[in-house]
CSV table of C-alpha atoms and ligand atoms in Angstrom, one decimal:
chain,number,residue,atom,x,y,z
A,1,MET,CA,55.1,49.5,-272.7
A,2,GLN,CA,54.9,46.6,-270.7
A,3,ASP,CA,56.6,48.5,-268.1
A,4,ILE,CA,54.1,51.3,-267.9
A,5,PHE,CA,52.2,48.0,-266.0
A,6,GLU,CA,55.2,46.5,-264.4
A,7,GLN,CA,56.0,50.3,-262.3
A,8,GLU,CA,52.2,50.5,-261.2
A,9,MET,CA,52.6,46.9,-259.6
A,10,SER,CA,55.7,47.1,-258.4
A,11,ARG,CA,55.1,50.7,-256.8
A,12,PRO,CA,55.6,51.7,-253.5
A,13,THR,CA,52.5,52.2,-251.3
A,14,ILE,CA,50.6,53.6,-248.0
A,15,PHE,CA,48.0,51.9,-248.7
A,16,LYS,CA,46.7,47.9,-247.3
A,17,ASP,CA,44.0,47.5,-248.9
A,18,ARG,CA,42.2,50.3,-250.7
A,19,ASN,CA,39.2,48.4,-250.9
A,20,VAL,CA,38.1,48.9,-247.5
A,21,LEU,CA,38.1,53.3,-248.1
A,22,SER,CA,35.7,52.5,-251.2
A,23,PRO,CA,31.9,53.7,-250.6
A,24,HIS,CA,30.7,50.1,-251.3
A,25,TYR,CA,32.6,48.3,-248.9
A,26,ILE,CA,30.6,47.0,-245.6
A,27,PRO,CA,32.9,46.8,-242.6
A,28,ASP,CA,32.1,43.9,-240.4
A,29,HIS,CA,31.9,46.0,-237.6
A,30,LEU,CA,29.6,49.5,-237.8
A,31,PRO,CA,30.6,51.5,-235.0
A,32,TYR,CA,27.6,52.9,-233.3
A,33,ARG,CA,24.9,51.9,-234.7
A,34,ASP,CA,24.8,48.4,-232.5
A,35,GLY,CA,21.5,50.0,-230.9
A,36,GLU,CA,20.2,51.0,-234.2
A,37,ILE,CA,21.1,47.4,-235.6
A,38,THR,CA,19.4,46.2,-232.3
A,39,ARG,CA,15.8,47.2,-233.2
A,40,ILE,CA,16.2,46.5,-236.4
A,41,MET,CA,16.8,42.9,-235.6
A,42,LYS,CA,14.1,42.8,-233.0
A,43,ALA,CA,11.8,44.4,-234.8
A,44,ILE,CA,12.1,41.6,-238.6
A,45,ALA,CA,13.2,39.1,-235.4
A,46,PRO,CA,9.7,37.2,-235.5
A,47,SER,CA,10.1,36.4,-239.0
A,48,LEU,CA,11.7,33.0,-237.9
A,49,SER,CA,9.1,32.0,-235.8
A,50,GLN,CA,6.9,32.3,-239.0
A,51,LYS,CA,5.5,35.6,-237.6
A,52,ARG,CA,4.5,38.6,-239.8
A,53,PRO,CA,7.1,41.7,-238.7
A,54,ASN,CA,6.0,45.2,-238.4
A,55,ASN,CA,7.1,47.3,-241.4
A,56,ILE,CA,10.1,49.3,-240.9
A,57,PHE,CA,11.1,53.1,-242.1
A,58,VAL,CA,14.4,54.2,-241.1
A,59,TYR,CA,15.4,58.0,-241.9
A,60,GLY,CA,17.5,59.7,-241.3
A,61,LYS,CA,20.8,61.9,-243.2
A,62,THR,CA,23.2,61.4,-245.2
A,63,GLY,CA,26.2,59.1,-244.9
A,64,THR,CA,24.5,57.8,-241.6
A,65,GLY,CA,24.8,54.8,-241.9
A,66,LYS,CA,21.1,53.3,-243.1
A,67,THR,CA,22.1,51.1,-245.9
A,68,SER,CA,24.9,49.5,-244.0
A,69,SER,CA,23.4,49.0,-241.1
A,70,THR,CA,20.5,47.0,-242.4
A,71,LYS,CA,22.4,45.4,-244.7
A,72,HIS,CA,24.4,44.1,-241.7
A,73,VAL,CA,21.3,42.9,-240.2
A,74,LEU,CA,19.9,41.2,-243.6
A,75,SER,CA,23.3,38.9,-243.6
A,76,ARG,CA,22.6,38.1,-240.2
A,77,LEU,CA,19.4,36.8,-240.6
A,78,GLY,CA,20.0,35.4,-243.4
A,79,GLU,CA,22.9,33.0,-241.5
A,80,ALA,CA,20.2,32.8,-238.7
A,81,ALA,CA,17.4,31.3,-241.6
A,82,GLN,CA,19.7,28.4,-242.2
A,83,LYS,CA,20.8,27.8,-238.9
A,84,TYR,CA,17.4,27.3,-238.0
A,85,GLU,CA,15.5,26.1,-241.0
A,86,ALA,CA,13.2,29.4,-240.8
A,87,PRO,CA,11.0,30.1,-243.8
A,88,VAL,CA,12.5,33.7,-244.5
A,89,GLU,CA,13.3,35.2,-247.9
A,90,GLN,CA,14.8,38.8,-248.5
A,91,VAL,CA,16.0,41.1,-251.4
A,92,TYR,CA,17.5,44.3,-251.0
A,93,ILE,CA,16.5,46.6,-253.8
A,94,ASN,CA,17.4,50.2,-254.4
A,95,CYS,CA,14.8,51.9,-255.6
A,96,ARG,CA,16.8,54.9,-257.4
A,97,ILE,CA,18.0,52.3,-260.3
A,98,HIS,CA,14.1,50.3,-259.1
A,99,ASN,CA,11.9,52.6,-259.6
A,100,THR,CA,8.9,51.9,-260.6
A,101,LYS,CA,5.8,49.4,-259.0
A,102,TYR,CA,6.6,47.0,-262.0
A,103,GLN,CA,10.4,47.0,-261.2
A,104,VAL,CA,9.7,46.6,-257.6
A,105,LEU,CA,7.5,43.7,-258.8
A,106,LEU,CA,9.2,41.9,-261.2
A,107,LYS,CA,12.9,42.0,-258.4
A,108,CYS,CA,10.8,40.3,-256.1
A,109,ALA,CA,9.1,37.6,-258.1
A,110,GLU,CA,12.8,36.9,-259.8
A,111,ARG,CA,13.5,36.6,-256.5
A,112,LEU,CA,11.7,34.0,-254.9
A,113,CYS,CA,11.2,32.1,-258.8
A,114,PRO,CA,15.1,32.5,-260.4
A,115,GLU,CA,14.4,30.4,-262.1
A,116,GLU,CA,11.4,31.9,-264.0
A,117,SER,CA,11.5,34.8,-266.8
A,118,PHE,CA,9.0,37.0,-266.1
A,119,MET,CA,10.2,39.1,-269.2
A,120,GLY,CA,7.2,40.9,-270.5
A,121,HIS,CA,4.3,39.8,-267.9
A,122,PRO,CA,2.1,42.9,-267.2
A,123,ALA,CA,2.4,44.7,-263.0
A,124,THR,CA,-0.5,42.2,-262.4
A,125,PHE,CA,0.5,39.0,-263.1
A,126,LEU,CA,3.6,39.6,-260.9
A,127,TYR,CA,1.8,40.3,-258.4
A,128,GLU,CA,-0.1,36.7,-258.2
A,129,ARG,CA,2.5,35.1,-258.8
A,130,LEU,CA,4.4,36.8,-255.9
A,131,LEU,CA,1.7,36.3,-253.3
A,132,LYS,CA,1.1,32.6,-255.1
A,133,GLU,CA,4.7,31.5,-254.1
A,134,VAL,CA,4.5,33.3,-250.5
A,135,ALA,CA,1.4,31.5,-250.0
A,136,LYS,CA,3.2,27.9,-251.2
A,137,LYS,CA,6.0,28.0,-249.7
A,138,ALA,CA,4.9,30.3,-246.5
A,139,VAL,CA,7.4,32.3,-246.3
A,140,THR,CA,8.4,35.7,-244.5
A,141,PHE,CA,9.4,38.0,-247.1
A,142,ILE,CA,11.2,41.0,-246.5
A,143,VAL,CA,11.5,43.6,-248.8
A,144,VAL,CA,13.8,46.4,-248.5
A,145,LEU,CA,12.9,49.4,-250.5
A,146,ASP,CA,16.0,51.6,-250.1
A,147,GLU,CA,16.1,55.2,-251.1
A,148,ILE,CA,12.3,54.3,-251.1
A,149,ASP,CA,11.9,58.6,-251.9
A,150,LYS,CA,12.5,57.5,-255.5
A,151,THR,CA,10.0,55.3,-256.0
A,152,LYS,CA,7.5,57.1,-258.6
A,153,ASP,CA,4.7,55.4,-257.5
A,154,LEU,CA,4.6,54.7,-254.2
A,155,ASP,CA,1.7,55.1,-253.1
A,156,GLU,CA,0.5,52.3,-255.4
A,157,LEU,CA,3.6,50.3,-254.5
A,158,MET,CA,2.6,50.5,-251.1
A,159,TYR,CA,-1.1,49.8,-251.8
A,160,SER,CA,-0.2,46.4,-253.7
A,161,LEU,CA,2.5,45.2,-250.6
A,162,THR,CA,0.2,46.0,-248.2
A,163,ARG,CA,-3.3,44.4,-249.7
A,164,SER,CA,-0.8,41.4,-250.6
A,165,ASN,CA,-1.0,40.1,-246.9
A,166,ASP,CA,-4.9,40.4,-246.5
A,167,ASP,CA,-4.6,38.0,-249.8
A,168,LEU,CA,-2.6,35.7,-248.0
A,169,LEU,CA,-3.3,32.4,-246.1
A,170,GLN,CA,0.1,31.6,-245.4
A,171,GLY,CA,3.1,33.3,-246.1
A,172,HIS,CA,3.5,36.8,-245.2
A,173,ILE,CA,5.5,39.8,-246.6
A,174,ALA,CA,7.4,42.7,-244.5
A,175,LEU,CA,8.2,45.6,-245.6
A,176,ILE,CA,12.0,47.9,-245.0
A,177,GLY,CA,12.1,51.5,-246.4
A,178,ILE,CA,14.4,53.5,-246.4
A,179,SER,CA,15.0,57.2,-246.9
A,180,ASN,CA,17.0,60.7,-246.2
A,181,LYS,CA,14.6,62.3,-247.4
A,182,ILE,CA,13.0,63.6,-244.0
A,183,ASP,CA,10.1,65.4,-245.7
A,184,PHE,CA,9.3,61.8,-247.1
A,185,LYS,CA,6.7,60.5,-244.9
A,186,GLU,CA,4.8,63.5,-245.0
A,187,LYS,CA,4.6,63.3,-248.4
A,188,LEU,CA,2.5,59.9,-248.2
A,189,ASP,CA,-0.3,59.3,-249.1
A,190,PRO,CA,-2.3,58.9,-245.2
A,191,ARG,CA,-2.9,55.2,-246.1
A,192,SER,CA,0.6,54.5,-247.5
A,193,LYS,CA,2.2,56.1,-244.2
A,194,SER,CA,0.7,54.1,-241.5
A,195,THR,CA,1.4,51.1,-243.8
A,196,LEU,CA,4.9,51.9,-243.9
A,197,CYS,CA,5.7,54.0,-240.4
A,198,GLN,CA,4.4,50.7,-238.6
A,199,GLU,CA,7.6,50.9,-236.9
A,200,GLU,CA,10.1,54.1,-237.3
A,201,MET,CA,13.9,54.6,-237.3
A,202,VAL,CA,15.9,57.4,-236.3
A,203,PHE,CA,19.6,57.3,-237.9
A,204,ALA,CA,20.8,60.8,-236.0
A,205,PRO,CA,24.5,62.2,-237.3
A,206,TYR,CA,27.4,61.0,-236.3
A,207,ASN,CA,29.1,64.1,-234.3
A,208,ALA,CA,33.1,65.1,-234.9
A,209,GLU,CA,34.4,62.6,-232.4
A,210,GLN,CA,32.2,60.0,-233.9
A,211,LEU,CA,33.5,60.1,-237.6
A,212,GLN,CA,36.7,60.0,-235.5
A,213,ALA,CA,36.7,56.7,-234.3
A,214,ILE,CA,34.9,55.6,-237.7
A,215,LEU,CA,37.8,56.8,-240.0
A,216,LYS,CA,40.3,55.2,-237.1
A,217,GLU,CA,39.0,52.0,-237.6
A,218,ARG,CA,39.1,51.7,-241.8
A,219,THR,CA,42.4,53.7,-241.2
A,220,VAL,CA,44.2,50.4,-239.1
A,221,GLU,CA,42.6,47.8,-242.4
A,222,GLY,CA,43.0,50.4,-245.3
A,223,PHE,CA,46.6,52.2,-244.3
A,224,LYS,CA,49.9,51.0,-243.8
A,225,GLU,CA,51.0,51.8,-240.4
A,226,GLY,CA,52.0,54.7,-239.4
A,227,TYR,CA,50.9,56.8,-242.8
A,228,VAL,CA,48.4,58.7,-241.3
A,229,GLU,CA,48.9,61.1,-239.3
A,230,ASP,CA,46.4,61.1,-235.9
A,231,SER,CA,45.6,65.4,-236.8
A,232,ALA,CA,45.0,64.2,-240.1
A,233,ILE,CA,42.6,61.9,-239.4
A,234,ALA,CA,41.4,64.5,-236.8
A,235,LEU,CA,40.6,67.5,-240.0
A,236,ALA,CA,38.9,65.4,-242.2
A,237,SER,CA,36.6,64.2,-239.4
A,238,ALA,CA,35.7,67.8,-238.5
A,239,TYR,CA,35.2,69.2,-241.8
A,240,ALA,CA,32.6,66.0,-242.3
A,241,ALA,CA,30.7,66.5,-238.7
A,242,GLN,CA,30.5,70.0,-240.5
A,243,GLU,CA,28.7,69.0,-244.0
A,244,SER,CA,26.0,67.1,-241.6
A,245,GLY,CA,27.7,63.9,-240.0
A,246,ASP,CA,28.0,62.1,-243.3
A,247,ALA,CA,30.1,59.3,-242.5
A,248,ARG,CA,30.4,58.2,-246.8
A,249,TYR,CA,31.9,62.2,-247.3
A,250,ALA,CA,34.3,61.4,-244.6
A,251,LEU,CA,35.9,58.4,-245.6
A,252,LYS,CA,35.9,60.4,-248.9
A,253,LEU,CA,37.8,62.8,-247.7
A,254,LEU,CA,40.2,59.8,-246.5
A,255,LEU,CA,40.4,57.7,-249.5
A,256,LYS,CA,41.3,61.2,-251.8
A,257,ALA,CA,43.7,62.2,-249.1
A,258,GLY,CA,45.7,59.2,-249.2
A,259,GLU,CA,45.7,59.0,-252.7
A,260,ILE,CA,47.0,62.0,-253.0
A,261,ALA,CA,50.3,60.8,-250.4
A,262,ASP,CA,50.6,57.7,-252.4
A,263,GLU,CA,52.3,59.6,-254.7
A,264,GLN,CA,55.0,60.6,-253.5
A,265,ASN,CA,54.6,57.3,-251.1
A,266,LYS,CA,55.0,59.1,-247.9
A,267,ARG,CA,52.5,59.8,-244.3
A,268,VAL,CA,48.8,61.1,-244.8
A,269,THR,CA,49.2,64.9,-243.4
A,270,ASP,CA,46.5,68.0,-242.9
A,271,GLU,CA,47.6,69.2,-245.7
A,272,ASP,CA,46.5,66.0,-247.7
A,273,VAL,CA,43.4,66.6,-245.9
A,274,LYS,CA,42.8,69.9,-247.2
A,275,ASN,CA,43.4,69.6,-250.4
A,276,ALA,CA,41.2,66.4,-250.9
A,277,ARG,CA,38.8,68.6,-249.5
A,278,ASN,CA,38.3,70.6,-252.2
A,279,ALA,CA,38.7,68.0,-255.1
A,280,VAL,CA,36.1,66.2,-252.8
A,281,GLU,CA,34.1,69.4,-253.1
A,282,GLU,CA,34.5,69.2,-257.4
A,283,ASP,CA,33.9,65.7,-257.6
A,284,ILE,CA,30.5,67.1,-255.6
A,285,VAL,CA,29.9,69.8,-257.7
A,286,LEU,CA,30.1,68.0,-261.1
A,287,GLU,CA,28.2,65.8,-260.2
A,288,LEU,CA,25.3,68.5,-259.5
A,289,ILE,CA,25.6,69.7,-262.7
A,290,GLN,CA,24.8,66.4,-264.3
A,291,THR,CA,21.3,67.1,-262.8
A,292,LEU,CA,20.5,70.5,-263.5
A,293,PRO,CA,17.7,70.6,-266.0
A,294,ASP,CA,18.7,72.1,-269.4
A,295,GLN,CA,17.5,75.6,-269.2
A,296,GLN,CA,19.8,76.3,-266.3
A,297,SER,CA,22.2,73.9,-267.8
A,298,ILE,CA,22.7,76.7,-270.9
A,299,VAL,CA,23.1,79.3,-268.7
A,300,LEU,CA,25.4,78.1,-266.8
A,301,PHE,CA,28.0,76.9,-269.7
A,302,SER,CA,27.4,80.5,-270.9
A,303,VAL,CA,28.7,81.6,-268.0
A,304,ALA,CA,31.1,79.3,-268.1
A,305,THR,CA,32.5,79.5,-271.9
A,306,LEU,CA,32.4,84.0,-271.8
A,307,THR,CA,34.7,82.8,-268.5
A,308,GLU,CA,37.5,81.4,-270.1
A,309,GLU,CA,37.7,83.7,-273.1
A,310,GLY,CA,37.6,87.0,-270.4
A,311,GLY,CA,34.9,88.9,-270.3
A,312,LYS,CA,33.9,92.6,-271.3
A,313,TYR,CA,34.2,93.5,-267.5
A,314,GLN,CA,38.1,92.3,-267.6
A,315,ARG,CA,38.9,93.5,-271.3
A,316,LEU,CA,37.2,97.4,-269.4
A,317,GLY,CA,40.2,97.2,-267.6
A,318,GLY,CA,36.9,96.1,-264.6
A,319,GLY,CA,39.3,94.6,-261.3
A,320,GLY,CA,42.4,93.2,-263.2
A,321,ASN,CA,42.6,89.5,-263.3
A,322,ASP,CA,38.7,89.3,-262.1
A,323,PRO,CA,36.9,87.1,-264.9
A,324,ALA,CA,33.2,88.7,-263.6
A,325,LEU,CA,30.8,89.1,-266.0
A,326,PHE,CA,28.1,91.4,-267.1
A,327,SER,CA,24.6,89.7,-266.8
A,328,GLY,CA,23.7,91.4,-270.5
A,329,GLU,CA,26.8,89.8,-272.4
A,330,VAL,CA,25.2,86.3,-270.2
A,331,TYR,CA,21.9,86.5,-272.0
A,332,GLN,CA,23.8,87.3,-275.1
A,333,ARG,CA,25.5,84.1,-275.4
A,334,TYR,CA,23.1,82.6,-273.5
A,335,GLN,CA,20.7,83.5,-276.6
A,336,THR,CA,23.9,82.2,-279.3
A,337,VAL,CA,23.6,79.2,-277.7
A,338,CYS,CA,20.4,78.1,-277.5
A,339,LYS,CA,20.2,78.8,-281.6
A,340,GLN,CA,23.5,76.6,-281.9
A,341,TRP,CA,22.1,74.0,-279.5
A,342,HIS,CA,18.0,74.1,-281.0
A,343,ARG,CA,16.4,74.8,-277.8
A,344,ASN,CA,14.4,78.1,-277.2
A,345,ALA,CA,15.2,80.9,-275.3
A,346,ARG,CA,13.7,82.2,-272.6
A,347,SER,CA,13.2,85.8,-271.8
A,348,ALA,CA,16.0,87.9,-270.0
A,349,ARG,CA,13.2,87.5,-266.8
A,350,TRP,CA,13.6,83.8,-266.7
A,351,VAL,CA,17.6,84.4,-267.7
A,352,ARG,CA,17.8,85.9,-263.6
A,353,GLU,CA,15.6,83.5,-262.4
A,354,TYR,CA,18.1,80.8,-263.5
A,355,LEU,CA,20.9,83.0,-262.4
A,356,ASN,CA,19.5,83.2,-259.1
A,357,GLU,CA,19.1,78.9,-259.1
A,358,LEU,CA,22.5,78.7,-259.9
A,359,GLU,CA,23.8,81.0,-257.5
A,360,MET,CA,21.5,79.2,-254.7
A,361,LEU,CA,23.4,75.7,-255.2
A,362,GLY,CA,26.9,78.0,-255.3
A,363,LEU,CA,27.7,77.1,-258.5
A,364,ILE,CA,28.2,81.4,-259.4
A,365,THR,CA,28.1,84.2,-257.5
A,366,THR,CA,26.4,87.6,-258.0
A,367,GLU,CA,26.9,91.3,-257.1
A,368,LEU,CA,26.2,94.5,-257.4
A,369,SER,CA,29.3,96.1,-259.6
A,370,GLY,CA,29.8,99.7,-257.9
A,371,LYS,CA,28.6,102.7,-260.0
A,372,GLY,CA,30.3,103.9,-262.8
A,373,ILE,CA,30.7,101.1,-265.3
A,374,ARG,CA,27.3,101.5,-267.0
A,375,GLY,CA,25.6,102.4,-264.2
A,376,GLN,CA,25.0,99.8,-261.7
A,377,THR,CA,24.9,96.4,-263.0
A,378,ARG,CA,24.9,92.7,-261.5
A,379,LEU,CA,28.1,91.3,-262.2
A,380,ILE,CA,28.7,87.3,-262.4
A,381,ARG,CA,31.1,85.1,-261.1
A,382,LEU,CA,32.0,80.9,-261.7
A,383,SER,CA,32.5,79.4,-258.6
A,384,PHE,CA,34.7,76.6,-260.2
A,385,PRO,CA,37.4,76.7,-262.6
A,386,ALA,CA,35.4,77.4,-266.5
A,387,GLU,CA,37.3,74.0,-268.2
A,388,LYS,CA,36.0,71.7,-265.2
A,389,VAL,CA,32.5,73.1,-265.6
A,390,LEU,CA,32.3,73.2,-269.5
A,391,SER,CA,33.2,69.4,-269.3
A,392,ALA,CA,30.6,68.5,-266.6
A,393,VAL,CA,27.9,70.3,-269.0
A,394,GLN,CA,29.6,68.8,-272.2
A,395,LYS,CA,28.6,65.1,-270.5
A,396,ARG,CA,25.3,66.0,-269.1
A,397,PHE,CA,23.8,66.8,-272.8
A,398,ALA,CA,26.2,64.0,-274.5
A,399,GLU,CA,23.9,61.4,-271.5
B,401,LIG,N1,28.9,53.5,-238.5
B,401,LIG,C1,29.9,53.0,-238.7
B,401,LIG,N2,31.2,52.5,-239.2
B,401,LIG,C2,31.9,52.5,-240.2
B,401,LIG,N3,31.6,53.4,-241.2
B,401,LIG,C3,30.2,53.6,-241.1
B,401,LIG,C4,29.2,53.7,-239.9
B,401,LIG,N4,28.0,53.9,-241.1
B,401,LIG,C5,28.4,55.1,-242.0
B,401,LIG,N5,29.9,53.9,-242.7
B,401,LIG,C6,30.1,53.9,-243.6
B,401,LIG,O1,29.6,55.3,-244.2
B,401,LIG,C7,29.6,54.8,-246.0
B,401,LIG,C8,27.6,55.5,-245.5
B,401,LIG,O2,27.1,54.5,-245.0
B,401,LIG,P1,25.4,54.4,-245.2
B,401,LIG,O3,26.2,53.8,-247.0
B,401,LIG,O4,25.4,53.1,-245.4
B,401,LIG,O5,25.0,55.8,-245.2
B,401,LIG,P2,23.5,56.1,-245.7
B,401,LIG,O6,22.6,56.7,-244.3
B,401,LIG,O7,22.6,54.7,-245.9
B,401,LIG,O8,23.7,57.1,-246.5
B,401,LIG,P3,22.2,57.5,-248.4
B,401,LIG,O9,20.9,57.8,-247.2
B,401,LIG,O10,22.9,58.8,-248.6
B,401,LIG,O11,21.6,56.4,-248.5
B,401,LIG,C9,29.8,53.5,-246.6
B,401,LIG,O12,30.7,53.5,-246.5
B,401,LIG,C10,29.7,53.0,-244.3
B,401,LIG,O13,31.0,51.7,-245.2
B,402,LIG,MG1,21.6,54.5,-248.7
């Protein structure tokens, strides 16, 4: 048994440092973001000489380096604060995880008073404690709210944090909000908007050439020399440029292609990138399925079980191996599944609507059948392998 582990450890590999390709790794150098990094640094530099920096709102599409660039600036700020013994404190909060005003205030209070426990205290207590601490230490406290659009009571949070500066006789609180939802700003209460957006920064998507340079840098660090073909890097960059210039997607492709090639301990080629793209796409779809609302999940589940069994259309000899389904049989199966899972079944009209939504998400395709088979009816096809869809839906309901 031990041999399996030993074999794994002594197996030849094309990776030099796989960690470098992980989504959590922050490179020392971020190509094409010098301008953005400099701007954020300039904006928060006044904190070092005890002046209140403007609040900053950073936005741009997913994978454009917002989080990495901001974290980079925070670590430089931390170094400078130490060097000059400046009273600057900072906290990085991901609002996808800490998604209420209470949780954000809690994180802030915990950062400033690490030895204290705030369990069970109300928000007002946390707020007062936070102000007291900022004033006592006369610090500038930089609060980074990443994925800020995920905060449930954002207007209240904004209100508290900005009112704080009026209540403070000494010290300041400054915000950096980050979001990839372009319309997020418009949805804010006007007062929150003018508070948060004192300064704005937009991160533009990367083009294929830039993505190529980013991937090349990572390849040098992550793979043994000569194990990644240039054309494979170019192809991964081209795919990611199509996906709205997302560097995270480009890196995912590179890592996955690397894993595929690594299995055979060979160079990474275009073919591996193509296969990686399918695999990554599938991962993304499976993640998407896990966020679907109940009813849509049940409809999708019905489509997937029928597809696995082979629908009536196939049994009637329509389209050979084509596992297309009639909308009628999908509705019947949906009703059965609802009964089994103790959910209320909606009307056929609603189910048609859910099917439209699933089609818009690219999970199924539909078309009208040719005349002949029961007049004209809607044919439904699953876009991904049934067993994968089934396991993703089941996982979702197990949560
Ligand atoms: N200029 C760059 N150079 C090197 N790597 C980069 C660069 N920009 C982004 N990356 C890498 O791409 C990935 C995504 O970057 P990051 O998390 O900063 O994006 P983001 O803009 O915060 O995206 P999201 O809106 O989805 O949170 C990270 O793994 C990061 O290391
Ligand atoms: Mg981010």
